[in-house]
Amino acid sequence: MARIGVFVCWCGVNIAGTVDVERVAEEAEEKISNVVYATDYKYMCSDPGQQIIVEAIKDHRLTGVVVASCSPRMHEVTFQKACLTGGLNPYCMEMANIREQDSWVHKDREEATAKALELIRMKVAKVSKLEPLFPIRVPVTKRALVIGGGVAGIQAALDIADANQEVVLVEKEPSIGGHMAQLDETFPTLDCSQCILTPKMVQVAQHERIKLYSYAEVESVSGYVGNFVVRISKNPRGVDTEKCTGCGVCVERCPVKKIPSEFNAGIGSRSAIYIPFPQAVPNWPVIDQEYCTYYKKKKCGLCQKECAAGAVIFDTEPEFIEEAVGTIVVATGYDPWEPVAYGEYGYGIYPDVVTSLQFERMTSASGPTSGVLKRPSDGEVPREVAFIQCVGSRDNVKGYPYCSRICCMYTAKHAIIARHKAGAQSYVFYIDVRAGGKGYEEFIRRAQEEDGARYIRGKVSRVYQDGKKLIVRGEDTLLGRPVELRVDMVVLASAVKAKSDAGKLARKLNIAYDQYEFYTEAHPKLRPVDTNCAGIFLAGTCQAPKDIPDTVSQASAAASKALAILSAQELTREPLISVVDPLKCNACFSCREVCTFNAIEEETLRSGKKVSKVNPGLCLGCGACVSACRNGALSLKGFTDDQIYAEVNAI
Amino acid sequence: MGEDFKPTIIGFVCNWCTYAGADLAGTSRLEYPANIRLIRLPCSGRIDPLFIFRAFLQGADGVLVSGCHPGDCHYTTGNYYAKRRLAIIKRLLEYIGLEPGRLRLEWISASEGQRFADVCKEFTARIKELGPQRRLRQRTAGE
């Protein structure tokens, strides 16, 4: 027989001003069955208030407690602790919300008092059916996986490794570094991107607690927070990394030379066996099987003959590795958008219309022109350059409705660099200049005032060639007049878009993504690096477009979240999860279909019967499976059918 | 039916959006009729159709089902299941002769305290128009 105690809070005048709390307590004890004790107090959440609960549990041998006060979102934990102190299982307590959902929203004293009593009656009925529950404990594998070796992944990996935890870093490309390695200078300080990034890349390579898999991908992920098992496929590199000394003779001798270089955004070329860029980490070459003559025709093999170390092996099969990790940081970054939808800008038609990333490579000292700004068409130094912003961003029709966030700033940077490196005059077509950030607005002004960039508000309608010049036609919407400029080069600030395979990886990890395939954070404000899957965190542009400072901040935030998991001896989780009654289960697995968290597994009983089983590490306790089960085999602890019916029946 | 008819309305709401929205209505002191009692569930996807029938059998005059807006579910997809189930339940209710207006589905987020109060007001007014629900109510000894 349940013995329930009811504790009615006055909350000063907040509740007592509208609800006759003394009468509620009296009537609760008299009229509601199973209630053996009821009292009221000015502030139940205060120390003496909690003490009343602690004493009453002991004195009246209570099996359940109902606290009628504020919202459980406010003080559930407080009263759970009080119950624990009194020797009662904290999950045998429920709160009747008579403040937010009663005294604060109703004026009529009679009505509010009656409602308070009814809310208590419903909760008493539920508490009578509650069972003691105990937090779930899961062990933790003390190692983190970081997916993506751009600046976000590098930062996260270093932060975790520096905190004495092991890291597995998986990078899809042959080298880590990501897009930041491609940049020339960075806004708003104009410091050289590679100069600040490459030391970090080397740190990753040399760190004793970081295991780096480059040219590798995450094949599949199983398990749950604290205990993930990740299958990694190492792509065939063509080179034995144990033997390779990184001398680069193979790259020099390779006869297949005219392949557009990914690192140079297509404007430079590379050979079939190549090192992506001089500071690549790791610095081993990789053979591009698509172009290599040996892979295509089994001829050539020059690199193999020239390699003194005998490191060229022409392997074809990926190697699979399994790693156990406790937590995962996803830092897969973005893809620059190809502005082909803007035919009127002539990208892909006129060689002197380039994207911002290509411009970046043209001005970079490690780029194909060794940092001398030259037009791609004839190699001349441009005198006048037009920049067009929001190409693909803030455009519902041809591109994406979102703002790519970095383009305003890097365009100002490009305008400054164009002046510094080529003495060129810049024209910037913009919709709005968005320069929210430390030193950002000042930087825009610097481009305008010190480096003479002319900002024209308006969109460009057409770019076409006239002799050696490009004609840029648009409108100056501030003057309300059409403008026509004769320039030598046009640079398109193309949008930041999600990685083309972002959705595929999200499905492997079981994390959510939005309609543009950016990964979704658990809460846009309060849990910006968490995902809906426990133990998986986000860093950098895979979540949304952002600049380097924000990316690095988020990476460190993700690392600290990951460390919280890794530093625990074992994880404790709320026990409010689903359980299967194997006797009732008929293995239809409707539950598995509705579970977004892959928490339902298949289990074979000793009798040979197959049943579903809830993985307590993955279940988040939403209860979708419970209402999907036709046999009533599933139940959600703390919200069982019995408990909810009890509440409904009490009306 | 007179002015003194005080309908009983049961709200099955999710913990993350609507329950928090109702709390916000409280914190903002937005007054609404005292006829609704909320039953807090982790997610609208937890709502079993039988809960709704049980509420009507127990004499509820109206049932509100409310969760996060589509796309905002804390558990990603729970509210979609709720929406599908509700669509079928509504037709079944109609089939057995209960006014479909007695069951209402609303998406109310944690920031929509005003909307929660408005929905409570409107729904209570609508149920008052419909009058007491007798179709499914189990007869008590007195009747």
PDB file of N, CA, C and O in Angstrom, chain A residues 354-388:
ATOM      1  N   VAL A 354      37.093  34.678 -61.283  1.00  0.00           N
ATOM      2  CA  VAL A 354      37.538  33.605 -60.400  1.00  0.00           C
ATOM      3  C   VAL A 354      36.748  33.631 -59.082  1.00  0.00           C
ATOM      4  O   VAL A 354      36.088  34.625 -58.770  1.00  0.00           O
ATOM      5  N   THR A 355      36.835  32.544 -58.332  1.00  0.00           N
ATOM      6  CA  THR A 355      36.204  32.545 -57.010  1.00  0.00           C
ATOM      7  C   THR A 355      37.204  33.105 -55.988  1.00  0.00           C
ATOM      8  O   THR A 355      38.401  33.209 -56.268  1.00  0.00           O
ATOM      9  N   SER A 356      36.691  33.404 -54.828  1.00  0.00           N
ATOM     10  CA  SER A 356      37.538  33.979 -53.787  1.00  0.00           C
ATOM     11  C   SER A 356      38.656  33.044 -53.384  1.00  0.00           C
ATOM     12  O   SER A 356      39.765  33.481 -53.093  1.00  0.00           O
ATOM     13  N   LEU A 357      38.342  31.730 -53.350  1.00  0.00           N
ATOM     14  CA  LEU A 357      39.378  30.785 -52.936  1.00  0.00           C
ATOM     15  C   LEU A 357      40.492  30.730 -53.984  1.00  0.00           C
ATOM     16  O   LEU A 357      41.674  30.614 -53.648  1.00  0.00           O
ATOM     17  N   GLN A 358      40.111  30.858 -55.251  1.00  0.00           N
ATOM     18  CA  GLN A 358      41.128  30.895 -56.306  1.00  0.00           C
ATOM     19  C   GLN A 358      41.973  32.160 -56.184  1.00  0.00           C
ATOM     20  O   GLN A 358      43.195  32.118 -56.324  1.00  0.00           O
ATOM     21  N   PHE A 359      41.311  33.281 -55.876  1.00  0.00           N
ATOM     22  CA  PHE A 359      42.027  34.538 -55.679  1.00  0.00           C
ATOM     23  C   PHE A 359      43.021  34.396 -54.530  1.00  0.00           C
ATOM     24  O   PHE A 359      44.152  34.865 -54.591  1.00  0.00           O
ATOM     25  N   GLU A 360      42.551  33.687 -53.499  1.00  0.00           N
ATOM     26  CA  GLU A 360      43.382  33.437 -52.323  1.00  0.00           C
ATOM     27  C   GLU A 360      44.667  32.699 -52.724  1.00  0.00           C
ATOM     28  O   GLU A 360      45.757  33.042 -52.276  1.00  0.00           O
ATOM     29  N   ARG A 361      44.519  31.700 -53.586  1.00  0.00           N
ATOM     30  CA  ARG A 361      45.685  30.940 -54.031  1.00  0.00           C
ATOM     31  C   ARG A 361      46.595  31.781 -54.922  1.00  0.00           C
ATOM     32  O   ARG A 361      47.800  31.586 -54.959  1.00  0.00           O
ATOM     33  N   MET A 362      45.980  32.720 -55.675  1.00  0.00           N
ATOM     34  CA  MET A 362      46.783  33.565 -56.574  1.00  0.00           C
ATOM     35  C   MET A 362      47.676  34.522 -55.800  1.00  0.00           C
ATOM     36  O   MET A 362      48.724  34.914 -56.289  1.00  0.00           O
ATOM     37  N   THR A 363      47.195  34.928 -54.618  1.00  0.00           N
ATOM     38  CA  THR A 363      47.992  35.893 -53.865  1.00  0.00           C
ATOM     39  C   THR A 363      48.885  35.202 -52.833  1.00  0.00           C
ATOM     40  O   THR A 363      49.700  35.852 -52.198  1.00  0.00           O
ATOM     41  N   SER A 364      48.712  33.875 -52.672  1.00  0.00           N
ATOM     42  CA  SER A 364      49.481  33.178 -51.648  1.00  0.00           C
ATOM     43  C   SER A 364      50.903  32.893 -52.141  1.00  0.00           C
ATOM     44  O   SER A 364      51.119  32.495 -53.289  1.00  0.00           O
ATOM     45  N   ALA A 365      51.839  33.069 -51.243  1.00  0.00           N
ATOM     46  CA  ALA A 365      53.233  32.812 -51.586  1.00  0.00           C
ATOM     47  C   ALA A 365      53.459  31.351 -51.955  1.00  0.00           C
ATOM     48  O   ALA A 365      54.368  31.020 -52.711  1.00  0.00           O
ATOM     49  N   SER A 366      52.596  30.444 -51.443  1.00  0.00           N
ATOM     50  CA  SER A 366      52.760  29.029 -51.783  1.00  0.00           C
ATOM     51  C   SER A 366      51.901  28.653 -52.998  1.00  0.00           C
ATOM     52  O   SER A 366      51.805  27.495 -53.355  1.00  0.00           O
ATOM     53  N   GLY A 367      51.276  29.644 -53.618  1.00  0.00           N
ATOM     54  CA  GLY A 367      50.397  29.379 -54.755  1.00  0.00           C
ATOM     55  C   GLY A 367      51.153  29.227 -56.054  1.00  0.00           C
ATOM     56  O   GLY A 367      52.383  29.331 -56.081  1.00  0.00           O
ATOM     57  N   PRO A 368      50.430  28.987 -57.153  1.00  0.00           N
ATOM     58  CA  PRO A 368      51.082  28.729 -58.446  1.00  0.00           C
ATOM     59  C   PRO A 368      51.866  29.926 -58.992  1.00  0.00           C
ATOM     60  O   PRO A 368      52.750  29.747 -59.808  1.00  0.00           O
ATOM     61  N   THR A 369      51.520  31.146 -58.542  1.00  0.00           N
ATOM     62  CA  THR A 369      52.248  32.307 -59.039  1.00  0.00           C
ATOM     63  C   THR A 369      53.225  32.836 -57.998  1.00  0.00           C
ATOM     64  O   THR A 369      53.729  33.951 -58.127  1.00  0.00           O
ATOM     65  N   SER A 370      53.474  32.055 -56.991  1.00  0.00           N
ATOM     66  CA  SER A 370      54.375  32.435 -55.889  1.00  0.00           C
ATOM     67  C   SER A 370      54.010  33.776 -55.271  1.00  0.00           C
ATOM     68  O   SER A 370      54.864  34.554 -54.864  1.00  0.00           O
ATOM     69  N   GLY A 371      52.721  34.049 -55.228  1.00  0.00           N
ATOM     70  CA  GLY A 371      52.266  35.241 -54.519  1.00  0.00           C
ATOM     71  C   GLY A 371      52.202  36.502 -55.365  1.00  0.00           C
ATOM     72  O   GLY A 371      51.843  37.561 -54.853  1.00  0.00           O
ATOM     73  N   VAL A 372      52.546  36.388 -56.654  1.00  0.00           N
ATOM     74  CA  VAL A 372      52.412  37.558 -57.527  1.00  0.00           C
ATOM     75  C   VAL A 372      51.026  37.508 -58.160  1.00  0.00           C
ATOM     76  O   VAL A 372      50.662  36.508 -58.779  1.00  0.00           O
ATOM     77  N   LEU A 373      50.246  38.553 -57.939  1.00  0.00           N
ATOM     78  CA  LEU A 373      48.878  38.542 -58.457  1.00  0.00           C
ATOM     79  C   LEU A 373      48.909  38.747 -59.971  1.00  0.00           C
ATOM     80  O   LEU A 373      49.294  39.808 -60.462  1.00  0.00           O
ATOM     81  N   LYS A 374      48.518  37.701 -60.708  1.00  0.00           N
ATOM     82  CA  LYS A 374      48.489  37.778 -62.172  1.00  0.00           C
ATOM     83  C   LYS A 374      47.137  37.304 -62.660  1.00  0.00           C
ATOM     84  O   LYS A 374      46.557  36.393 -62.085  1.00  0.00           O
ATOM     85  N   ARG A 375      46.663  37.914 -63.778  1.00  0.00           N
ATOM     86  CA  ARG A 375      45.406  37.437 -64.346  1.00  0.00           C
ATOM     87  C   ARG A 375      45.616  36.049 -64.949  1.00  0.00           C
ATOM     88  O   ARG A 375      46.643  35.813 -65.602  1.00  0.00           O
ATOM     89  N   PRO A 376      44.671  35.146 -64.776  1.00  0.00           N
ATOM     90  CA  PRO A 376      44.856  33.813 -65.363  1.00  0.00           C
ATOM     91  C   PRO A 376      44.941  33.858 -66.894  1.00  0.00           C
ATOM     92  O   PRO A 376      45.644  33.060 -67.493  1.00  0.00           O
ATOM     93  N   SER A 377      44.277  34.799 -67.569  1.00  0.00           N
ATOM     94  CA  SER A 377      44.212  34.772 -69.033  1.00  0.00           C
ATOM     95  C   SER A 377      45.564  35.078 -69.671  1.00  0.00           C
ATOM     96  O   SER A 377      46.021  34.339 -70.527  1.00  0.00           O
ATOM     97  N   ASP A 378      46.212  36.180 -69.277  1.00  0.00           N
ATOM     98  CA  ASP A 378      47.448  36.550 -69.957  1.00  0.00           C
ATOM     99  C   ASP A 378      48.620  36.812 -69.014  1.00  0.00           C
ATOM    100  O   ASP A 378      49.688  37.252 -69.454  1.00  0.00           O
ATOM    101  N   GLY A 379      48.415  36.552 -67.716  1.00  0.00           N
ATOM    102  CA  GLY A 379      49.528  36.716 -66.785  1.00  0.00           C
ATOM    103  C   GLY A 379      49.864  38.157 -66.456  1.00  0.00           C
ATOM    104  O   GLY A 379      50.879  38.431 -65.823  1.00  0.00           O
ATOM    105  N   GLU A 380      49.023  39.097 -66.895  1.00  0.00           N
ATOM    106  CA  GLU A 380      49.295  40.500 -66.574  1.00  0.00           C
ATOM    107  C   GLU A 380      48.814  40.823 -65.159  1.00  0.00           C
ATOM    108  O   GLU A 380      47.895  40.197 -64.647  1.00  0.00           O
ATOM    109  N   VAL A 381      49.454  41.831 -64.574  1.00  0.00           N
ATOM    110  CA  VAL A 381      49.059  42.247 -63.237  1.00  0.00           C
ATOM    111  C   VAL A 381      47.789  43.106 -63.355  1.00  0.00           C
ATOM    112  O   VAL A 381      47.775  44.073 -64.103  1.00  0.00           O
ATOM    113  N   PRO A 382      46.713  42.727 -62.675  1.00  0.00           N
ATOM    114  CA  PRO A 382      45.475  43.505 -62.826  1.00  0.00           C
ATOM    115  C   PRO A 382      45.593  44.889 -62.192  1.00  0.00           C
ATOM    116  O   PRO A 382      46.163  45.036 -61.113  1.00  0.00           O
ATOM    117  N   ARG A 383      45.065  45.894 -62.893  1.00  0.00           N
ATOM    118  CA  ARG A 383      45.049  47.263 -62.370  1.00  0.00           C
ATOM    119  C   ARG A 383      43.770  47.507 -61.564  1.00  0.00           C
ATOM    120  O   ARG A 383      43.761  48.275 -60.608  1.00  0.00           O
ATOM    121  N   GLU A 384      42.678  46.911 -62.054  1.00  0.00           N
ATOM    122  CA  GLU A 384      41.395  47.126 -61.394  1.00  0.00           C
ATOM    123  C   GLU A 384      40.695  45.778 -61.190  1.00  0.00           C
ATOM    124  O   GLU A 384      40.638  44.970 -62.119  1.00  0.00           O
ATOM    125  N   VAL A 385      40.190  45.582 -59.999  1.00  0.00           N
ATOM    126  CA  VAL A 385      39.543  44.309 -59.675  1.00  0.00           C
ATOM    127  C   VAL A 385      38.155  44.591 -59.106  1.00  0.00           C
ATOM    128  O   VAL A 385      38.003  45.438 -58.218  1.00  0.00           O
ATOM    129  N   ALA A 386      37.145  43.883 -59.637  1.00  0.00           N
ATOM    130  CA  ALA A 386      35.795  44.001 -59.073  1.00  0.00           C
ATOM    131  C   ALA A 386      35.502  42.767 -58.229  1.00  0.00           C
ATOM    132  O   ALA A 386      35.792  41.643 -58.635  1.00  0.00           O
ATOM    133  N   PHE A 387      34.965  43.005 -57.048  1.00  0.00           N
ATOM    134  CA  PHE A 387      34.570  41.901 -56.161  1.00  0.00           C
ATOM    135  C   PHE A 387      33.049  41.879 -56.069  1.00  0.00           C
ATOM    136  O   PHE A 387      32.438  42.922 -55.842  1.00  0.00           O
ATOM    137  N   ILE A 388      32.460  40.721 -56.248  1.00  0.00           N
ATOM    138  CA  ILE A 388      31.008  40.617 -56.131  1.00  0.00           C
ATOM    139  C   ILE A 388      30.701  39.737 -54.922  1.00  0.00           C
ATOM    140  O   ILE A 388      31.116  38.579 -54.852  1.00  0.00           O
TER     141      ILE A 388
END
